[in-house]
XYZ file of C-alpha atoms in Angstrom:
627
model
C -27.929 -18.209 196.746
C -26.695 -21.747 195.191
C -29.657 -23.843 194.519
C -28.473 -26.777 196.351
C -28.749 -23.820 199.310
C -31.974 -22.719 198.733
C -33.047 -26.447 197.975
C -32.393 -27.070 201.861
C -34.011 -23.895 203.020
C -36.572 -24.951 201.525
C -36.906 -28.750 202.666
C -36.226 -27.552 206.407
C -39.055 -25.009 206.308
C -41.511 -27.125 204.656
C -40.959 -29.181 207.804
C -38.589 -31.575 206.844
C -38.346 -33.790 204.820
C -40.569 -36.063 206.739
C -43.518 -34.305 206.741
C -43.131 -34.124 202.681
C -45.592 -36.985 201.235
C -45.286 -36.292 197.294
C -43.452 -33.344 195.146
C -43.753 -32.441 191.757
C -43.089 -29.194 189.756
C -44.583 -27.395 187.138
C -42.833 -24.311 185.082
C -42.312 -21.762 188.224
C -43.898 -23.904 191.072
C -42.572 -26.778 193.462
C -45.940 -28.160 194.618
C -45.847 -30.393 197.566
C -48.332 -32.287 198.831
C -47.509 -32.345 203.124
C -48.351 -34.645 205.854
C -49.191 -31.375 207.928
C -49.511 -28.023 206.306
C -48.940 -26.269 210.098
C -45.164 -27.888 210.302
C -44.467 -25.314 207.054
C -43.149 -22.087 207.953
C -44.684 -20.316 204.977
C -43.946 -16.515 206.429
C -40.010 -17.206 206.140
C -40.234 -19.036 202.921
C -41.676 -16.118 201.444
C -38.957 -13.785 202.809
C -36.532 -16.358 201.648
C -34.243 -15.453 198.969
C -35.002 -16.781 196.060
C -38.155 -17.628 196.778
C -41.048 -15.479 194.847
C -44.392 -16.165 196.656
C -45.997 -19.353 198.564
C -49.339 -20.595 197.983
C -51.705 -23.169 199.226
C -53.881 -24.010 196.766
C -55.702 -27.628 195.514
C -54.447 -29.614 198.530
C -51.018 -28.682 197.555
C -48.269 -26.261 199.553
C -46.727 -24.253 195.893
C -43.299 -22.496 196.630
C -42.781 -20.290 193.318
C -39.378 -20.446 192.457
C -39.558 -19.485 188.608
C -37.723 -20.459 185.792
C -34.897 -22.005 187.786
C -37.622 -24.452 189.467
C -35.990 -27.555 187.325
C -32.553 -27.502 189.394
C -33.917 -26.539 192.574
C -36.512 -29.326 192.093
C -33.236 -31.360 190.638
C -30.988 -30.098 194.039
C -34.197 -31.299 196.541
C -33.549 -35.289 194.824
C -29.842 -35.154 195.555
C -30.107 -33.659 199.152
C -33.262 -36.136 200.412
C -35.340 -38.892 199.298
C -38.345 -36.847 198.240
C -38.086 -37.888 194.760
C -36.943 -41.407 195.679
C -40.380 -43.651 195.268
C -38.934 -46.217 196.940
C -37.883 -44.607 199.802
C -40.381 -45.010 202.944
C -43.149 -42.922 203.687
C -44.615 -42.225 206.969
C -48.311 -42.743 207.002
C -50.218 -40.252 204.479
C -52.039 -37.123 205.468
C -55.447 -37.512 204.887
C -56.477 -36.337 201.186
C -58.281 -33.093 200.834
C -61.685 -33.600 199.507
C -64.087 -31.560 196.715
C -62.759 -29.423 194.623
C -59.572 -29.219 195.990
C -58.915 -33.080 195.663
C -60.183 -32.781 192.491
C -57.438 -30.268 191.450
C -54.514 -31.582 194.088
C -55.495 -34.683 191.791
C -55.206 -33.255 187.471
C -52.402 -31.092 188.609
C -50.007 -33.781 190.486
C -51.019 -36.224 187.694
C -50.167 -33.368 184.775
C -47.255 -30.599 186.279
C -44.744 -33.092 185.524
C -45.555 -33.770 181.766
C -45.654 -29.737 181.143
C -42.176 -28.852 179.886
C -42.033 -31.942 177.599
C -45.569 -31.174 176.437
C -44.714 -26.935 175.733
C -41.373 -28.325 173.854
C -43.231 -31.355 171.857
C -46.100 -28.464 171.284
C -43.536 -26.463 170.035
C -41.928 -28.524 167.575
C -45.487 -29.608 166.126
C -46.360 -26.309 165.769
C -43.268 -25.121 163.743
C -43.646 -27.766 161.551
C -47.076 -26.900 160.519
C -45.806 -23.490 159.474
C -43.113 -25.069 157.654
C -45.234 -27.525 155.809
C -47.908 -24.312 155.161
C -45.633 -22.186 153.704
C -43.845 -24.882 151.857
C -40.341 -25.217 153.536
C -40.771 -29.436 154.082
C -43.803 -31.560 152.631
C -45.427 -33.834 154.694
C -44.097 -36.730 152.466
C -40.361 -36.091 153.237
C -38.488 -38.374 155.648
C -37.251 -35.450 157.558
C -40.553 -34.105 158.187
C -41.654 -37.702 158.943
C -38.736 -38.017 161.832
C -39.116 -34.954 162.935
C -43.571 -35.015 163.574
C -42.239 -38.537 165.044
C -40.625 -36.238 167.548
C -42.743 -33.813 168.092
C -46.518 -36.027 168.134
C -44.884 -39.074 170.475
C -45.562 -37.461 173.647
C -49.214 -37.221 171.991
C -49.565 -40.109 170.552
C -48.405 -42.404 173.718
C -49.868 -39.815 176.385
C -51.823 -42.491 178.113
C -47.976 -44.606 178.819
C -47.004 -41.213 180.421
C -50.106 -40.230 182.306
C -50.198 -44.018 183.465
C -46.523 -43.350 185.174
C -48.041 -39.850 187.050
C -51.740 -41.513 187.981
C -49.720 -44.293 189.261
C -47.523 -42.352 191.392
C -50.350 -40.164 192.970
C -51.963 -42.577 194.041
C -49.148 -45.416 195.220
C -49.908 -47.853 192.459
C -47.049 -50.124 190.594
C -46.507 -47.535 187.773
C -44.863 -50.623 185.420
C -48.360 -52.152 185.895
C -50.349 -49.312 184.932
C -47.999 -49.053 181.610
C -49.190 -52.148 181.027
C -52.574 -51.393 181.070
C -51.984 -48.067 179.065
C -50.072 -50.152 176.488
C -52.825 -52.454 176.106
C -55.277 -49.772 175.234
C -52.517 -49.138 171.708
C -51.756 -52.265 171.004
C -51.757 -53.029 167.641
C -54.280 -55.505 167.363
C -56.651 -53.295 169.608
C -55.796 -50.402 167.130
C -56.702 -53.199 164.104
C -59.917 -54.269 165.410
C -60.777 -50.474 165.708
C -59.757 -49.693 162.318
C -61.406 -52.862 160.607
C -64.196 -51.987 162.519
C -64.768 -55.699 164.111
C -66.883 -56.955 166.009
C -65.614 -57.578 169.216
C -66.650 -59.220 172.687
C -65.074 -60.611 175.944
C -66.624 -63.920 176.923
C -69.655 -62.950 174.585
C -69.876 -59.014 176.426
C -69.779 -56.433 173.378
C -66.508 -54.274 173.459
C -67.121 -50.692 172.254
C -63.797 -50.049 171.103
C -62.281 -46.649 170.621
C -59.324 -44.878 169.576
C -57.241 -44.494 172.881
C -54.080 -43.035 171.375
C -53.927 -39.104 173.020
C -56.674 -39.712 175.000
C -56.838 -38.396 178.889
C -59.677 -39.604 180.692
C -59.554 -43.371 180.937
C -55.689 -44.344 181.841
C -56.669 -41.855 184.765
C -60.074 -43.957 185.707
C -58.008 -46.797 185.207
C -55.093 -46.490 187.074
C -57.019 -45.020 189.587
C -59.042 -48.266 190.390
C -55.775 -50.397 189.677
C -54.142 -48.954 192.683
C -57.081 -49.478 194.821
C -57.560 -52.992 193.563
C -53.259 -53.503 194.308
C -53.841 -52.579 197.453
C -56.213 -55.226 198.416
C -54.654 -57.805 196.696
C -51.355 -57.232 198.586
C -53.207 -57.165 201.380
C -54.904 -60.343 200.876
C -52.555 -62.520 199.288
C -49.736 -64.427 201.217
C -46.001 -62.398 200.989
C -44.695 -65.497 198.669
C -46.919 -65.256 195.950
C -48.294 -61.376 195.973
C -45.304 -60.196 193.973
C -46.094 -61.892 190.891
C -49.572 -62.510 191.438
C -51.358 -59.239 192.340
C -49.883 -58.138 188.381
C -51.203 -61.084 186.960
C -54.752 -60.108 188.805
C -54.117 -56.738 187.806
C -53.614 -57.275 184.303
C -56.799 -59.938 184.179
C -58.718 -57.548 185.794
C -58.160 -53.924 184.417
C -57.707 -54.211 180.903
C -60.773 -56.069 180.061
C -62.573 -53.334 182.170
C -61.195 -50.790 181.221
C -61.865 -51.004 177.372
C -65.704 -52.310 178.408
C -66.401 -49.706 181.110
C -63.596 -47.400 181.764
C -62.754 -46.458 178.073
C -66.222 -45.870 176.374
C -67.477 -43.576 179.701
C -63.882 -41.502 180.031
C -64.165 -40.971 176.043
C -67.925 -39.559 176.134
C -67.083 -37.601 179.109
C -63.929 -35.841 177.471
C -65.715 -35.505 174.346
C -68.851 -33.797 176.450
C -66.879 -31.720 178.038
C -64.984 -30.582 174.724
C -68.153 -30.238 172.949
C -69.821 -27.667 175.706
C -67.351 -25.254 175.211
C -66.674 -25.758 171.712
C -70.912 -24.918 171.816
C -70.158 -21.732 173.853
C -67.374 -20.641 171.877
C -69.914 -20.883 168.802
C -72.819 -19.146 170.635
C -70.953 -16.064 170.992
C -66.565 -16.078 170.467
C -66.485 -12.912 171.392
C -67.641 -13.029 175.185
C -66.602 -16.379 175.613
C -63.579 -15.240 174.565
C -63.672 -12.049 176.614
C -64.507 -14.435 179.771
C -61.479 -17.015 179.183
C -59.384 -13.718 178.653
C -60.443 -12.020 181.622
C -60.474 -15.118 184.010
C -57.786 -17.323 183.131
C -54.781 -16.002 185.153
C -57.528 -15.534 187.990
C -57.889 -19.146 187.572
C -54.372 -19.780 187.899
C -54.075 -17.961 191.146
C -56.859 -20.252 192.463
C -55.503 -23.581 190.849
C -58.579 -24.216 189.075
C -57.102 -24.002 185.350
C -55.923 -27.652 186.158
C -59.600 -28.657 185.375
C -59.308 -27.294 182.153
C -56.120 -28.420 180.842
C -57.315 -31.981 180.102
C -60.193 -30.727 178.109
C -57.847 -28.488 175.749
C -55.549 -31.906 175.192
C -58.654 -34.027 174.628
C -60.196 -31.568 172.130
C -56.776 -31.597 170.077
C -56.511 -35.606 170.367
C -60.183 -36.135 169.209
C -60.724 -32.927 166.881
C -56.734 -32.255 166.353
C -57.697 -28.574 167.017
C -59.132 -26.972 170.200
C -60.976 -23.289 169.966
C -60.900 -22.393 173.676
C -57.269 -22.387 174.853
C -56.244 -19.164 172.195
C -58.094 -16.787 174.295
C -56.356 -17.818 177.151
C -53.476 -16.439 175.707
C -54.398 -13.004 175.948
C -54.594 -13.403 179.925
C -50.832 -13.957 179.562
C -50.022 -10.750 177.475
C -52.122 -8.499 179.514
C -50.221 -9.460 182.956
C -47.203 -8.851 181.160
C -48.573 -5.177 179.735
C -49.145 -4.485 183.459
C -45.940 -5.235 184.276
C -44.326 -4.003 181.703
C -46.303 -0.161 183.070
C -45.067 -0.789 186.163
C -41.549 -0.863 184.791
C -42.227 2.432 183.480
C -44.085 4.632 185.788
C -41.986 3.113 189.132
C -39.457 5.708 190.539
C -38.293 2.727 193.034
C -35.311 1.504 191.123
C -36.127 -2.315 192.922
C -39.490 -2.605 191.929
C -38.014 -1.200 188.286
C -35.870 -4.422 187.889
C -38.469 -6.718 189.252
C -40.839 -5.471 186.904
C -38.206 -5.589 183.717
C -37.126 -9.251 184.552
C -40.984 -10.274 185.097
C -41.860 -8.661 181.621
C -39.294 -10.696 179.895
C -39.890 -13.946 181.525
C -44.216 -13.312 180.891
C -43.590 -12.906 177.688
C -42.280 -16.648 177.001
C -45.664 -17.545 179.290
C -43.918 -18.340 182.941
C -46.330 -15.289 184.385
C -45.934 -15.833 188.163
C -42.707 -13.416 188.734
C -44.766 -10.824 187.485
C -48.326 -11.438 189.031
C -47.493 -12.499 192.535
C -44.266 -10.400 192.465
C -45.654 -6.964 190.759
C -48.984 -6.966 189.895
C -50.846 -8.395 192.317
C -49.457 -6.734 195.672
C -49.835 -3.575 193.809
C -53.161 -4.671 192.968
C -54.719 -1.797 190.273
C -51.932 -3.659 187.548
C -53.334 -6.886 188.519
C -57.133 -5.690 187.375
C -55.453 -3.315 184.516
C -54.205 -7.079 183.404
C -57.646 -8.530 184.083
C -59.067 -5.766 182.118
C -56.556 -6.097 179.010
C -56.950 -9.785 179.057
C -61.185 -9.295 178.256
C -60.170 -7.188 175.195
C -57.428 -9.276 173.635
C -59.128 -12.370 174.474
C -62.739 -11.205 172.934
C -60.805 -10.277 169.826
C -58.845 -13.438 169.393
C -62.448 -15.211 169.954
C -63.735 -13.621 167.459
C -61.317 -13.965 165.042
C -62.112 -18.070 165.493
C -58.343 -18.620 166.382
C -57.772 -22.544 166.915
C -54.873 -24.416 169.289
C -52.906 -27.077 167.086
C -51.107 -28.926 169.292
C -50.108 -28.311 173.236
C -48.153 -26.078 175.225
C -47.998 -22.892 177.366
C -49.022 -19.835 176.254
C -46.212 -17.649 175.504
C -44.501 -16.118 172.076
C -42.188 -19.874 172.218
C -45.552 -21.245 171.254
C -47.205 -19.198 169.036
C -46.296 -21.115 166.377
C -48.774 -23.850 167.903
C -52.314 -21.727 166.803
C -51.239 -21.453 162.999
C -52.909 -23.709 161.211
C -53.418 -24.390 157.604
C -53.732 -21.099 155.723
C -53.044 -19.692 158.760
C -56.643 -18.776 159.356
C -57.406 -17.260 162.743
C -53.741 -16.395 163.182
C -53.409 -12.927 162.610
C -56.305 -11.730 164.728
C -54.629 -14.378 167.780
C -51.135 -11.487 167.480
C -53.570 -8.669 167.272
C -55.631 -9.546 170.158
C -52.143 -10.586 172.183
C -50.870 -7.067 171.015
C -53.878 -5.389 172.127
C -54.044 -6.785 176.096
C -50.365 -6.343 176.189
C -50.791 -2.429 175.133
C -54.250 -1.973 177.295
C -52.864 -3.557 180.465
C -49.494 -1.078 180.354
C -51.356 1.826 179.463
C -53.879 1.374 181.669
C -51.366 0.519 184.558
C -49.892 3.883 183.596
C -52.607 6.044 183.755
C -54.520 4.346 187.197
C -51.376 4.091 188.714
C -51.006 2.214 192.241
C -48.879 2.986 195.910
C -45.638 3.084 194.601
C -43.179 1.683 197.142
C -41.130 4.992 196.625
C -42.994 7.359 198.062
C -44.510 5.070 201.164
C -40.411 4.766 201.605
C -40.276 8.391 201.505
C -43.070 8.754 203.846
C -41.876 6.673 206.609
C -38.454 8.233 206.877
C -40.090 11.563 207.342
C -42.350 10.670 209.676
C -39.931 8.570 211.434
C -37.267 11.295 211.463
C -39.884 14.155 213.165
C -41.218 11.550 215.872
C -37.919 10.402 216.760
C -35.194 13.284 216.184
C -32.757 11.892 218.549
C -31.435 8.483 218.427
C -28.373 6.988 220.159
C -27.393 5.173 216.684
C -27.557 5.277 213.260
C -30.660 5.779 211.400
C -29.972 2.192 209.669
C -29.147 0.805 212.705
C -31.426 -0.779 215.496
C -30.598 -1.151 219.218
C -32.292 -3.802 221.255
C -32.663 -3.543 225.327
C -32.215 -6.848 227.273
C -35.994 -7.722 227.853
C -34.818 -10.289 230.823
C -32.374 -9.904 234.060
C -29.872 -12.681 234.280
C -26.543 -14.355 232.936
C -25.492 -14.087 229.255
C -25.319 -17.559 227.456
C -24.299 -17.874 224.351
C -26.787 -19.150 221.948
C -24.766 -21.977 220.764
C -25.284 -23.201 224.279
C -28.771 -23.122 224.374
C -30.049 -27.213 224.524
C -32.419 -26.985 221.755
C -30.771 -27.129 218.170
C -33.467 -25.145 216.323
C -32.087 -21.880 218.500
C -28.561 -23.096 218.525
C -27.814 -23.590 215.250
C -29.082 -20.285 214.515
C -32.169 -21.892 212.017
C -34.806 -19.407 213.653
C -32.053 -16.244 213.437
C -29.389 -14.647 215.435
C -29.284 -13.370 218.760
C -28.199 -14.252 222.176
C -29.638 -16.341 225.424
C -30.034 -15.374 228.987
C -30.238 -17.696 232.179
C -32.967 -15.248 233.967
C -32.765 -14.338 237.387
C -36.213 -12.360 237.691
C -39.279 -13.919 235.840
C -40.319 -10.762 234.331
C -40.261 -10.114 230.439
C -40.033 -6.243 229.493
C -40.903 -4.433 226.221
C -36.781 -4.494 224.546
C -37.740 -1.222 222.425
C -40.941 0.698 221.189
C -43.177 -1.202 218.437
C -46.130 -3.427 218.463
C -46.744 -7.004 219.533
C -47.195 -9.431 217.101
C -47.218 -12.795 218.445
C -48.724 -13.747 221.804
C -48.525 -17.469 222.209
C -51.845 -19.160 223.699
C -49.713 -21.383 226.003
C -47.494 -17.905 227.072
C -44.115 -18.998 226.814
C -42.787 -17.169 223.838
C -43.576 -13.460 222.411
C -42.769 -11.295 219.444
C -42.034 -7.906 219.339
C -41.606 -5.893 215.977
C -39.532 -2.263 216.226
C -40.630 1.007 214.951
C -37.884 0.766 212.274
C -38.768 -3.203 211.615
C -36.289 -5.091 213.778
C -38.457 -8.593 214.765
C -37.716 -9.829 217.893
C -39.035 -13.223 219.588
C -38.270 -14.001 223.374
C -38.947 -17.842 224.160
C -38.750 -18.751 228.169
C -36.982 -21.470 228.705
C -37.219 -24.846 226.371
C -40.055 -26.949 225.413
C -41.523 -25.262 227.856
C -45.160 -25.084 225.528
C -45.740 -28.201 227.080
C -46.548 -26.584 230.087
C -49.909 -25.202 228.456
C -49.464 -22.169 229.891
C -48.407 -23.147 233.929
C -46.505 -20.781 235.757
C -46.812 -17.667 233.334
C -48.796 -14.883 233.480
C -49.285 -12.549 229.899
C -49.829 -8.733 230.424
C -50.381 -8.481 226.658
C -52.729 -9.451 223.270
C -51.456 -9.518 219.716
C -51.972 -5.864 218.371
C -50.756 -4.022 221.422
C -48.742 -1.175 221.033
C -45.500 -1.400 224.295
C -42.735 1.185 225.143
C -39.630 0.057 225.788
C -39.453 -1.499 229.819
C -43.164 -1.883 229.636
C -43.865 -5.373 231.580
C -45.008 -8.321 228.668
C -45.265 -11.456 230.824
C -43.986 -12.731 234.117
C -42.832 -16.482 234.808
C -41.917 -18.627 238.054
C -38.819 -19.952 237.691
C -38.465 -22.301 240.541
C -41.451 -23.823 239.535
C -40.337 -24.246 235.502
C -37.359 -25.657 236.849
C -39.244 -28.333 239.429
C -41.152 -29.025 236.365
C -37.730 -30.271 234.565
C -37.470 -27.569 232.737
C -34.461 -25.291 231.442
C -35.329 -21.479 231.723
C -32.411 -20.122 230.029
C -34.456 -17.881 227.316
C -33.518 -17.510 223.946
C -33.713 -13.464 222.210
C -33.854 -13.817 218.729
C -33.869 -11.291 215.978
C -35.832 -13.789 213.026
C -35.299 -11.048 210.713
C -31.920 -11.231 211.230
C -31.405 -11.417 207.037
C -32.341 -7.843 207.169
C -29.015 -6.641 208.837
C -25.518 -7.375 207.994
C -24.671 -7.585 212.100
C -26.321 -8.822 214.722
C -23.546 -7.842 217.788
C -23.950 -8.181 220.643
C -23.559 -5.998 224.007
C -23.412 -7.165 226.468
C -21.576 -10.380 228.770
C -22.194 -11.652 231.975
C -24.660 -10.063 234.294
C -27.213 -7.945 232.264
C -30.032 -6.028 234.045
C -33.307 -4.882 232.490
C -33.186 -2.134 229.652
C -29.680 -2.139 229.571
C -28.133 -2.392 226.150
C -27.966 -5.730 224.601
C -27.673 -6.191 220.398
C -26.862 -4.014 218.150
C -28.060 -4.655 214.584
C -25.911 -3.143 211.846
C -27.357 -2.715 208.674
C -24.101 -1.737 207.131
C -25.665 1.380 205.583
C -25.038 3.858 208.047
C -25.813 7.595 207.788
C -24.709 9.369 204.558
């Protein structure tokens, strides 16, 4: 599938581009923040091509994508105004609250900066090997343009993380540059350096070094936006252009480097220093516990809380001792995949697990966590388990972070540091999780998709020996009596244009709605207009009476059935009054849609003009056919 394809797949079943109030991506993930999470169709994104697994974490709806996420992130700007901050925005859903705000908040304002920050981190860190081992001294100009490169990102972080704050939270992002800039200003820098004593109308400045620093562009920007929006709500349209900045700028920078600057400093460097202290009370369990827990923290969203702490601790102590064992996390889930590749007889789940291995081991782990391990679950805690090892050893061995960026063997060369102290014991404890985790994952094992495969055919074959087609095919019975229509026809574009899946209409003549095959219901609507009916053999089936007619709430239709009930095929499922839909103002005509219809390379139909009850209507061809 073409990207620009899949872009507006996704789009439509997020609910539209309407209901999308901010988007920004990370390595594997598009995370959206929606006006209303229930307009997303999350079970067909997931069975979307393309598409790897859909989360709701933090306040944010996360479509996993992998490492192609930059062009379809890339084909969503050039098909909509998602990415277009001027474009207008209905009114804001309402922002989630506690912890999840809290992490909807660090990860919108820090997904964006992450594949600048691995390559900068990458660069830094390959130039401290080549400086250790002697290939450039620090006093050459190449090494000189080249750290200018690779420590810019660093060094100007609060610019950047001005530009994300601002755009979370609606403020004029040229503004909050402003303010950022102010806080590295040369003079400011001087005074720091020359330690001066300084004061704003006779109120003592504490100044501090606010080059790398996290913490106080965010309080800043933060209270800037609230601030804008008052002024441009106060001030007359003629003069709030020019003078809400002017207020701004008055306002903010002062504060922040009284009030905003001193109090986000201490806090970063509190936060550092309490798990710097833990990490010296005992490296090898804190280790073990980062190890262990870090991809479960991942799953949740809750790492975002600790990725400013690992760039404040290099910024303040240019070296940070708790992201190495984080590392090993990454390794192990990429051992267990790595077993699955091996032990799997299901040649599918092989070349997941192959392609998941390979991409883990350059640190973009969700491919192989939400696509292997963790449906097969017993890889997933093999992982967990390997991750505890590796990361208690690479504790112990007092291995430090350098400079930022993923975990992955792209970055390694970010936790050698002079002497390359720590270093070796960081590649034994990422060999060890990656060896546990696969051998482990070998030797517990998990369902492998094979033989449940195996074990449905079998049983299907001896409970239904006879069937009128092929054993790849399905055949659906008309649920309804009445007139073929074709679906095209149908006055509601979501069924015509075939969005919700092929199939075919009917104009009933009897309100009654049979059973179109054996297999289990799996969506009863409250208000009783629409049902779902899954096969034996998987075909999905949805029958919706009539159009719009859910705003009925339920008038003029009786349900014989409950989610969870097993039906035979002509067994009565609901029964409707069509004269009294119709003196409603209501069409009846019903659509019968297969929604898998993905699964099957046909979708035929069988029948035209009159059709009665449980006589043959679709065929669906999977084009495999007997052998």
């Amino acid at each position: 599938m073409s990207q620009e394809k899949l872009a507006k797949e996704i789009v439509e079943l997020v609910g539209g581009e309407k209901n999308v109030e901010s988007l920004v991506h990370c390595a594997t993930r598009l995370r959206f923040v929606l006006k209303d999470d229930s307009k997303a169709d999350k079970a067909k994104l997931e069975k979307t091509e393309g598409i790897i697994a859909v989360k709701e974490n933090g306040g944010q709806f996360q479509v996993v994508v992998g490492n192609k996420v930059p062009e379809v992130y890339s084909a969503i700007g050039q098909i909509s105004n998602i990415l277009d901050d001027s474009s207008d925005k209905e009114k804001p859903r309402k922002a989630a609250k506690g912890l999840g705000g809290i992490i909807d908040i660090i990860s919108s304002i820090f997904a964006p900066l992450l594949g600048v920050m691995a390559g900068a981190g990458i660069l830094k860190g390959l130039l401290l090997i080549a400086s250790n081992i002697g290939w450039l001294e620090t006093t050459e100009t190449t090494y000189t343009i080249l750290y200018a490169a690779a420590d810019s990102l660093f060094y100007f972080l609060p610019l950047l993380l001005a530009v994300t704050t601002a755009r979370k939270f609606q403020g004029n992002m040229f503004v909050a540059m402003t303010i950022a800039g102010a806080l590295i200003y040369p003079s400011i820098v001087t005074l720091k350096a020359e330690g001066t004593p300084t004061d704003f109308f006779g109120i003592p400045v504490i100044l501090m070094n606010y080059s790398s620093t996290v913490i106080p562009i965010i309080l800043a920007v933060i209270v800037m936006s609230k601030l804008e929006k008052f002024f441009n709500k106060t001030l007359h349209d003629s003069v709030k252009n020019f003078v809400t900045p002017l207020f701004l700028l008055v306002i903010m920078v002062p504060l922040t480097l009284l009030v905003f600057g001193p109090f986000g400093v201490y806090v970063g460097n509190g936060i550092a220093a309490g798990l710097v202290a833990a990490f010296g009370f005992s490296p090898l369990l804190a280790g073990a516990v980062m190890g262990a827990s870090w991809q479960l923290l991942v799953i949740f969203g809750i790492h975002w809380g600790l990725i400013p702490v690992f760039i404040n601790n290099v910024a303040v102590y240019g070296q940070d001792g708790v992201k190495p064992a984080a590392t090993a996390s990454i390794f192990a889930q990429t051992g267990a995949a790595f077993g699955v590749m091996l032990k799997t007889k299901n040649k599918k789940l092989k070349t997941l697990a192959g392609s998941s291995t390979l991409t883990a081991l350059f640190g973009i782990t969700e491919p192989a966590i939400y696509g292997v391990t963790l449906p097969l679950k017993r890889p997933f805690i093999a992982g967990v388990i390997g991750g505890a090892v590796g990361g208690a050893i690479i504790g112990q061995a007092g291995t430090l972070a350098f400079a930022s960026g993923a975990p992955g063997l792209l970055t390694l060369p970010i936790f050698y540091g002079p002497g390359g102290q720590g270093f070796p014991g960081l590649i034994l404890g990422i060999v060890v999780s990656f060896v546990v985790s696969a051998v482990l994952t070998y030797i517990m094992g998990f369902k492998d998709p094979v033989e449940e495969e195996t074990k449905t055919e079998s049983t299907a074959s001896a409970e239904q020996p006879v069937r009128a087609t092929n054993a790849t095919d399905e055949i659906v019975f008309s649920p309804i009596e009445g007139t073929i229509v074709e679906l095209s026809e149908v006055p509601d574009p979501a069924f015509a244009s075939g969005a919700m899946g092929k199939g075919i209409a009917i104009e009933p003549a009897v309100g009654r709605v049979v059973a179109p095959f054996d297999g289990t219901v799996t969506v009863a609507f409250k208000k009783k207009h629409a049902l779902a009916v899954v096969s034996d053999t998987g075909a999905e089936i949805l029958v919706h009476v009539g159009v719009d007619t859910v705003k009925l709430d339920g008038q003029h239709f009786i349900s014989h059935i409950k989610e969870g009930d097993r039906v035979q095929a002509g067994d009565l499922l609901l029964e409707f009054d069509i004269a009294q839909i119709k003196a409603a103002g209501y069409h009846t005509v019903t659509p019968i849609i297969v929604t898998n219809s993905a699964n099957y390379e046909e979708v035929i139909p069988q029948a035209t003009g009159q059709v009665h009850s449980q006589e043959l209507l679709l065929k669906l061809n999977s084009g495999k056919g007997q052998e």
